[in-house]
Amino acid sequence: MSLPPHPGIFAAVERLCTGSDPTPPLRLFNGTERAGVPLALVQARQLLYDRSVCPAVRAALWRQIAERVYFDADGSDWPTAVVWLGLPGLRRTAYKITWHLRAERGDVEAELVTCYLEALTEVGAHDPDPGGDVLRSACSRAWNAWRKARLETALADVETAGGAPIETDAEGFWQADYDPPPRHPGLSANVRITVPAHRVEGVRIGALARTWGVADMATNVGHSGRGRQVAKISLRRVRRNG
């Protein structure tokens, strides 16, 4: 049994374009007619992603789509139809970003659509594979944007991270520093977390992970002696001034 579509931008565009055929229609240039054969929107999308279709034919269709990005006057349906035509090439990346980076699906879809429309404006008249270039560029830009956003995510109040309030009237505090290895790919910024000592003493690592919102990543704290070091965590007691 297939799952219902995610209630986001992609699903909304699919609904809006059901049975839609904006004008002027896309035209198929396959050599049978000099002026091209008019295509229904559904037929056009099928041809765009059919690898058995001549690359030159698909390239001509993508160039026409790039031109229709600007068809936004007089209430034209083309801006929405342009997005609809690109959805098959964006869905897999939307899923991957949402899954791997724990991002909101609606925000990911919005970013992908924005990157897709930006990439369409850069299509050149002599690009041999405009469709592939547009989709690769859009997906790459979205990945980069979300990776950067993930690294820059900051907590306004670390003491309440994870949903559990932490008392701040204790005399001592524990401070945890996360230091990635120098010049090692991956995390590159130091992270410092400070919590009251009485909330840490006698609590297992698993409880700390839940408090700091990383329980799904801290599944095993054992050391097998194999593999490579990815970071080190040091704990020390500190006191707050004032």
mmCIF file of C-alpha atoms in Angstrom:
data_model
loop_
_atom_site.group_PDB
_atom_site.id
_atom_site.type_symbol
_atom_site.label_atom_id
_atom_site.label_comp_id
_atom_site.label_asym_id
_atom_site.label_seq_id
_atom_site.Cartn_x
_atom_site.Cartn_y
_atom_site.Cartn_z
ATOM 1 C CA MET A 1 0.000 0.000 0.000
ATOM 2 C CA SER A 2 1.455 3.352 -1.015
ATOM 3 C CA LEU A 3 1.718 6.192 1.489
ATOM 4 C CA PRO A 4 -0.276 9.410 0.964
ATOM 5 C CA PRO A 5 1.728 12.368 -0.387
ATOM 6 C CA HIS A 6 3.419 14.602 2.163
ATOM 7 C CA PRO A 7 1.197 17.653 2.849
ATOM 8 C CA GLY A 8 3.665 20.255 1.640
ATOM 9 C CA ILE A 9 4.511 22.500 -1.279
ATOM 10 C CA PHE A 10 5.034 19.601 -3.665
ATOM 11 C CA ALA A 11 1.587 18.172 -2.897
ATOM 12 C CA ALA A 12 -0.024 21.607 -3.256
ATOM 13 C CA VAL A 13 1.576 22.091 -6.683
ATOM 14 C CA GLU A 14 0.407 18.636 -7.764
ATOM 15 C CA ARG A 15 -3.165 19.532 -6.825
ATOM 16 C CA LEU A 16 -3.052 22.892 -8.584
ATOM 17 C CA CYS A 17 -1.723 21.391 -11.803
ATOM 18 C CA THR A 18 -4.111 18.447 -12.016
ATOM 19 C CA GLY A 19 -5.807 18.745 -15.414
ATOM 20 C CA SER A 20 -4.012 22.036 -16.114
ATOM 21 C CA ASP A 21 -2.767 22.963 -19.577
ATOM 22 C CA PRO A 22 -1.391 26.510 -19.511
ATOM 23 C CA THR A 23 -0.899 28.440 -22.732
ATOM 24 C CA PRO A 24 1.083 28.732 -24.851
ATOM 25 C CA PRO A 25 1.761 24.979 -24.724
ATOM 26 C CA LEU A 26 5.180 23.402 -24.877
ATOM 27 C CA ARG A 27 6.105 22.078 -28.295
ATOM 28 C CA LEU A 28 7.801 18.853 -29.275
ATOM 29 C CA PHE A 29 10.498 19.319 -31.911
ATOM 30 C CA ASN A 30 11.083 15.834 -33.284
ATOM 31 C CA GLY A 31 11.467 16.668 -36.962
ATOM 32 C CA THR A 32 7.867 15.930 -37.980
ATOM 33 C CA GLU A 33 6.712 19.544 -37.870
ATOM 34 C CA ARG A 34 8.928 22.563 -38.323
ATOM 35 C CA ALA A 35 6.910 24.595 -35.809
ATOM 36 C CA GLY A 36 6.805 21.680 -33.379
ATOM 37 C CA VAL A 37 3.897 19.607 -32.094
ATOM 38 C CA PRO A 38 1.877 21.053 -29.160
ATOM 39 C CA LEU A 39 2.215 18.986 -25.993
ATOM 40 C CA ALA A 40 -0.134 18.558 -23.057
ATOM 41 C CA LEU A 41 1.539 19.233 -19.713
ATOM 42 C CA VAL A 42 1.320 15.580 -18.636
ATOM 43 C CA GLN A 43 2.918 14.423 -21.890
ATOM 44 C CA ALA A 44 5.706 16.958 -21.486
ATOM 45 C CA ARG A 45 6.612 15.728 -17.999
ATOM 46 C CA GLN A 46 6.685 12.129 -19.184
ATOM 47 C CA LEU A 47 9.088 13.015 -21.994
ATOM 48 C CA LEU A 48 11.368 15.083 -19.741
ATOM 49 C CA TYR A 49 12.240 12.079 -17.574
ATOM 50 C CA ASP A 50 12.142 9.345 -20.207
ATOM 51 C CA ARG A 51 15.761 8.381 -20.894
ATOM 52 C CA SER A 52 14.766 6.674 -24.132
ATOM 53 C CA VAL A 53 13.750 10.033 -25.619
ATOM 54 C CA CYS A 54 16.352 11.783 -27.779
ATOM 55 C CA PRO A 55 18.504 14.089 -25.579
ATOM 56 C CA ALA A 56 18.086 16.938 -28.077
ATOM 57 C CA VAL A 57 14.301 16.680 -27.796
ATOM 58 C CA ARG A 58 14.402 16.810 -24.012
ATOM 59 C CA ALA A 59 16.892 19.685 -24.110
ATOM 60 C CA ALA A 60 14.533 21.697 -26.322
ATOM 61 C CA LEU A 61 11.710 21.125 -23.853
ATOM 62 C CA TRP A 62 13.804 22.277 -20.891
ATOM 63 C CA ARG A 63 14.774 25.462 -22.728
ATOM 64 C CA GLN A 64 11.105 26.218 -23.294
ATOM 65 C CA ILE A 65 10.427 25.610 -19.599
ATOM 66 C CA ALA A 66 13.212 28.020 -18.668
ATOM 67 C CA GLU A 67 11.563 30.676 -20.821
ATOM 68 C CA ARG A 68 8.221 30.170 -19.092
ATOM 69 C CA VAL A 69 9.653 31.052 -15.692
ATOM 70 C CA TYR A 70 8.966 34.639 -16.699
ATOM 71 C CA PHE A 71 5.350 34.016 -17.811
ATOM 72 C CA ASP A 72 3.859 35.524 -14.665
ATOM 73 C CA ALA A 73 1.785 38.339 -16.161
ATOM 74 C CA ASP A 74 -2.012 38.330 -16.463
ATOM 75 C CA GLY A 75 -2.404 35.462 -14.011
ATOM 76 C CA SER A 76 -0.621 32.868 -16.133
ATOM 77 C CA ASP A 77 -0.541 29.312 -14.775
ATOM 78 C CA TRP A 78 2.950 28.743 -16.116
ATOM 79 C CA PRO A 79 4.937 29.657 -12.967
ATOM 80 C CA THR A 80 3.196 26.854 -11.056
ATOM 81 C CA ALA A 81 3.386 24.489 -14.031
ATOM 82 C CA VAL A 82 7.143 25.107 -14.294
ATOM 83 C CA VAL A 83 7.549 23.909 -10.703
ATOM 84 C CA TRP A 84 5.284 20.912 -11.372
ATOM 85 C CA LEU A 85 7.472 19.834 -14.279
ATOM 86 C CA GLY A 86 10.534 19.764 -12.023
ATOM 87 C CA LEU A 87 9.043 17.816 -9.107
ATOM 88 C CA PRO A 88 10.067 14.305 -10.289
ATOM 89 C CA GLY A 89 13.693 15.448 -10.268
ATOM 90 C CA LEU A 90 13.468 17.039 -6.812
ATOM 91 C CA ARG A 91 11.508 14.536 -4.711
ATOM 92 C CA ARG A 92 14.335 12.125 -3.937
ATOM 93 C CA THR A 93 16.584 14.935 -2.752
ATOM 94 C CA ALA A 94 13.765 16.365 -0.606
ATOM 95 C CA TYR A 95 13.445 12.991 1.114
ATOM 96 C CA LYS A 96 17.190 12.572 1.599
ATOM 97 C CA ILE A 97 17.721 16.044 3.102
ATOM 98 C CA THR A 98 14.742 15.604 5.411
ATOM 99 C CA TRP A 99 15.952 12.190 6.554
ATOM 100 C CA HIS A 100 19.693 12.751 6.868
ATOM 101 C CA LEU A 101 19.661 16.311 8.233
ATOM 102 C CA ARG A 102 16.504 15.996 10.361
ATOM 103 C CA ALA A 103 14.990 18.989 8.569
ATOM 104 C CA GLU A 104 11.362 20.007 8.228
ATOM 105 C CA ARG A 105 9.999 18.616 4.965
ATOM 106 C CA GLY A 106 8.053 21.780 4.136
ATOM 107 C CA ASP A 107 11.141 23.969 4.553
ATOM 108 C CA VAL A 108 13.231 21.575 2.461
ATOM 109 C CA GLU A 109 10.680 21.612 -0.342
ATOM 110 C CA ALA A 110 10.569 25.423 -0.304
ATOM 111 C CA GLU A 111 14.363 25.588 -0.548
ATOM 112 C CA LEU A 112 14.452 23.098 -3.401
ATOM 113 C CA VAL A 113 11.803 24.992 -5.383
ATOM 114 C CA THR A 114 13.717 28.251 -4.886
ATOM 115 C CA CYS A 115 16.995 26.666 -6.016
ATOM 116 C CA TYR A 116 15.256 25.029 -8.974
ATOM 117 C CA LEU A 117 13.769 28.312 -10.208
ATOM 118 C CA GLU A 118 17.124 30.068 -9.760
ATOM 119 C CA ALA A 119 18.877 27.348 -11.766
ATOM 120 C CA LEU A 120 16.308 27.660 -14.575
ATOM 121 C CA THR A 121 17.164 31.340 -14.995
ATOM 122 C CA GLU A 122 20.765 30.311 -15.735
ATOM 123 C CA VAL A 123 19.981 27.938 -18.620
ATOM 124 C CA GLY A 124 22.053 28.788 -21.669
ATOM 125 C CA ALA A 125 20.900 28.672 -25.272
ATOM 126 C CA HIS A 126 23.557 26.103 -26.211
ATOM 127 C CA ASP A 127 23.547 23.939 -23.076
ATOM 128 C CA PRO A 128 23.429 20.300 -24.305
ATOM 129 C CA ASP A 129 21.762 19.011 -21.116
ATOM 130 C CA PRO A 130 19.823 21.885 -19.508
ATOM 131 C CA GLY A 131 17.505 19.577 -17.557
ATOM 132 C CA GLY A 132 20.317 17.630 -15.940
ATOM 133 C CA ASP A 133 22.232 20.810 -15.148
ATOM 134 C CA VAL A 134 19.176 22.497 -13.615
ATOM 135 C CA LEU A 135 18.242 19.558 -11.387
ATOM 136 C CA ARG A 136 21.819 18.859 -10.295
ATOM 137 C CA SER A 137 22.369 22.526 -9.500
ATOM 138 C CA ALA A 138 19.091 22.818 -7.570
ATOM 139 C CA CYS A 139 19.722 19.705 -5.497
ATOM 140 C CA SER A 140 23.338 20.643 -4.807
ATOM 141 C CA ARG A 141 22.390 24.156 -3.702
ATOM 142 C CA ALA A 142 19.693 22.821 -1.396
ATOM 143 C CA TRP A 143 22.079 20.300 0.185
ATOM 144 C CA ASN A 144 24.679 23.017 0.776
ATOM 145 C CA ALA A 145 22.110 25.388 2.237
ATOM 146 C CA TRP A 146 20.824 22.812 4.708
ATOM 147 C CA ARG A 147 24.268 21.574 5.691
ATOM 148 C CA LYS A 148 25.263 25.171 6.435
ATOM 149 C CA ALA A 149 22.038 25.772 8.349
ATOM 150 C CA ARG A 150 22.652 22.653 10.420
ATOM 151 C CA LEU A 151 26.164 23.764 11.387
ATOM 152 C CA GLU A 152 24.944 27.239 12.301
ATOM 153 C CA THR A 153 21.954 26.123 14.372
ATOM 154 C CA ALA A 154 22.222 27.741 17.786
ATOM 155 C CA LEU A 155 20.254 27.301 21.002
ATOM 156 C CA ALA A 156 19.100 30.463 22.708
ATOM 157 C CA ASP A 157 18.962 28.696 26.085
ATOM 158 C CA VAL A 158 21.201 25.660 26.429
ATOM 159 C CA GLU A 159 19.961 24.968 29.947
ATOM 160 C CA THR A 160 16.497 24.114 28.649
ATOM 161 C CA ALA A 161 17.671 22.105 25.633
ATOM 162 C CA GLY A 162 15.882 18.799 25.255
ATOM 163 C CA GLY A 163 12.688 20.070 26.855
ATOM 164 C CA ALA A 164 13.721 19.416 30.471
ATOM 165 C CA PRO A 165 14.124 22.548 32.618
ATOM 166 C CA ILE A 166 17.408 22.699 34.522
ATOM 167 C CA GLU A 167 17.650 24.492 37.852
ATOM 168 C CA THR A 168 20.230 27.283 37.952
ATOM 169 C CA ASP A 169 20.526 27.866 41.681
ATOM 170 C CA ALA A 170 23.058 25.094 42.334
ATOM 171 C CA GLU A 171 26.512 26.058 43.549
ATOM 172 C CA GLY A 172 28.505 23.973 41.095
ATOM 173 C CA PHE A 173 28.200 23.248 37.405
ATOM 174 C CA TRP A 174 29.586 20.663 35.017
ATOM 175 C CA GLN A 175 30.991 21.906 31.750
ATOM 176 C CA ALA A 176 31.394 19.666 28.670
ATOM 177 C CA ASP A 177 33.696 20.639 25.801
ATOM 178 C CA TYR A 178 33.379 18.904 22.431
ATOM 179 C CA ASP A 179 36.648 19.252 20.469
ATOM 180 C CA PRO A 180 36.854 17.723 16.968
ATOM 181 C CA PRO A 181 40.294 16.568 15.807
ATOM 182 C CA PRO A 182 42.165 19.352 13.987
ATOM 183 C CA ARG A 183 42.016 19.352 10.161
ATOM 184 C CA HIS A 184 39.599 16.411 10.222
ATOM 185 C CA PRO A 185 36.567 16.398 7.885
ATOM 186 C CA GLY A 186 33.215 16.740 9.596
ATOM 187 C CA LEU A 187 32.430 18.883 12.599
ATOM 188 C CA SER A 188 34.928 21.710 12.908
ATOM 189 C CA ALA A 189 33.557 23.971 15.638
ATOM 190 C CA ASN A 190 34.036 23.469 19.375
ATOM 191 C CA VAL A 191 30.864 22.993 21.395
ATOM 192 C CA ARG A 192 30.577 23.839 25.088
ATOM 193 C CA ILE A 193 27.611 22.784 27.227
ATOM 194 C CA THR A 194 27.251 23.715 30.897
ATOM 195 C CA VAL A 195 24.687 22.224 33.283
ATOM 196 C CA PRO A 196 24.315 22.252 37.100
ATOM 197 C CA ALA A 197 26.448 19.676 38.870
ATOM 198 C CA HIS A 198 23.595 18.128 40.819
ATOM 199 C CA ARG A 199 21.876 17.282 37.518
ATOM 200 C CA VAL A 200 24.955 15.430 36.257
ATOM 201 C CA GLU A 201 26.404 13.582 39.229
ATOM 202 C CA GLY A 202 25.144 10.037 39.363
ATOM 203 C CA VAL A 203 23.382 10.279 35.999
ATOM 204 C CA ARG A 204 24.312 7.898 33.213
ATOM 205 C CA ILE A 205 25.562 9.042 29.812
ATOM 206 C CA GLY A 206 22.236 8.029 28.318
ATOM 207 C CA ALA A 207 20.383 10.454 30.585
ATOM 208 C CA LEU A 208 22.746 13.251 29.577
ATOM 209 C CA ALA A 209 22.129 12.442 25.933
ATOM 210 C CA ARG A 210 18.366 12.722 26.446
ATOM 211 C CA THR A 211 18.757 16.043 28.279
ATOM 212 C CA TRP A 212 20.885 17.479 25.489
ATOM 213 C CA GLY A 213 18.597 16.173 22.749
ATOM 214 C CA VAL A 214 21.049 13.707 21.194
ATOM 215 C CA ALA A 215 19.630 10.447 22.509
ATOM 216 C CA ASP A 216 19.007 9.174 18.980
ATOM 217 C CA MET A 217 22.701 9.577 18.155
ATOM 218 C CA ALA A 218 24.198 8.336 21.471
ATOM 219 C CA THR A 219 23.171 4.702 21.136
ATOM 220 C CA ASN A 220 26.357 3.109 22.479
ATOM 221 C CA VAL A 221 29.105 4.615 24.612
ATOM 222 C CA GLY A 222 31.330 1.561 24.609
ATOM 223 C CA HIS A 223 34.753 1.549 22.950
ATOM 224 C CA SER A 224 35.671 -1.461 20.828
ATOM 225 C CA GLY A 225 39.251 -0.388 20.111
ATOM 226 C CA ARG A 226 38.544 -0.213 16.390
ATOM 227 C CA GLY A 227 37.804 2.681 14.084
ATOM 228 C CA ARG A 228 38.975 6.284 14.121
ATOM 229 C CA GLN A 229 38.578 9.090 16.589
ATOM 230 C CA VAL A 230 35.905 11.575 15.559
ATOM 231 C CA ALA A 231 36.025 13.835 18.630
ATOM 232 C CA LYS A 232 36.652 13.937 22.346
ATOM 233 C CA ILE A 233 34.492 15.136 25.209
ATOM 234 C CA SER A 234 35.922 16.406 28.475
ATOM 235 C CA LEU A 235 33.935 17.098 31.629
ATOM 236 C CA ARG A 236 35.035 19.440 34.394
ATOM 237 C CA ARG A 237 33.398 21.216 37.286
ATOM 238 C CA VAL A 238 33.148 25.002 36.974
ATOM 239 C CA ARG A 239 31.610 27.786 38.981
ATOM 240 C CA ARG A 240 29.641 30.676 37.623
ATOM 241 C CA ASN A 241 30.525 34.203 38.668
ATOM 242 C CA GLY A 242 27.801 36.166 40.346
#
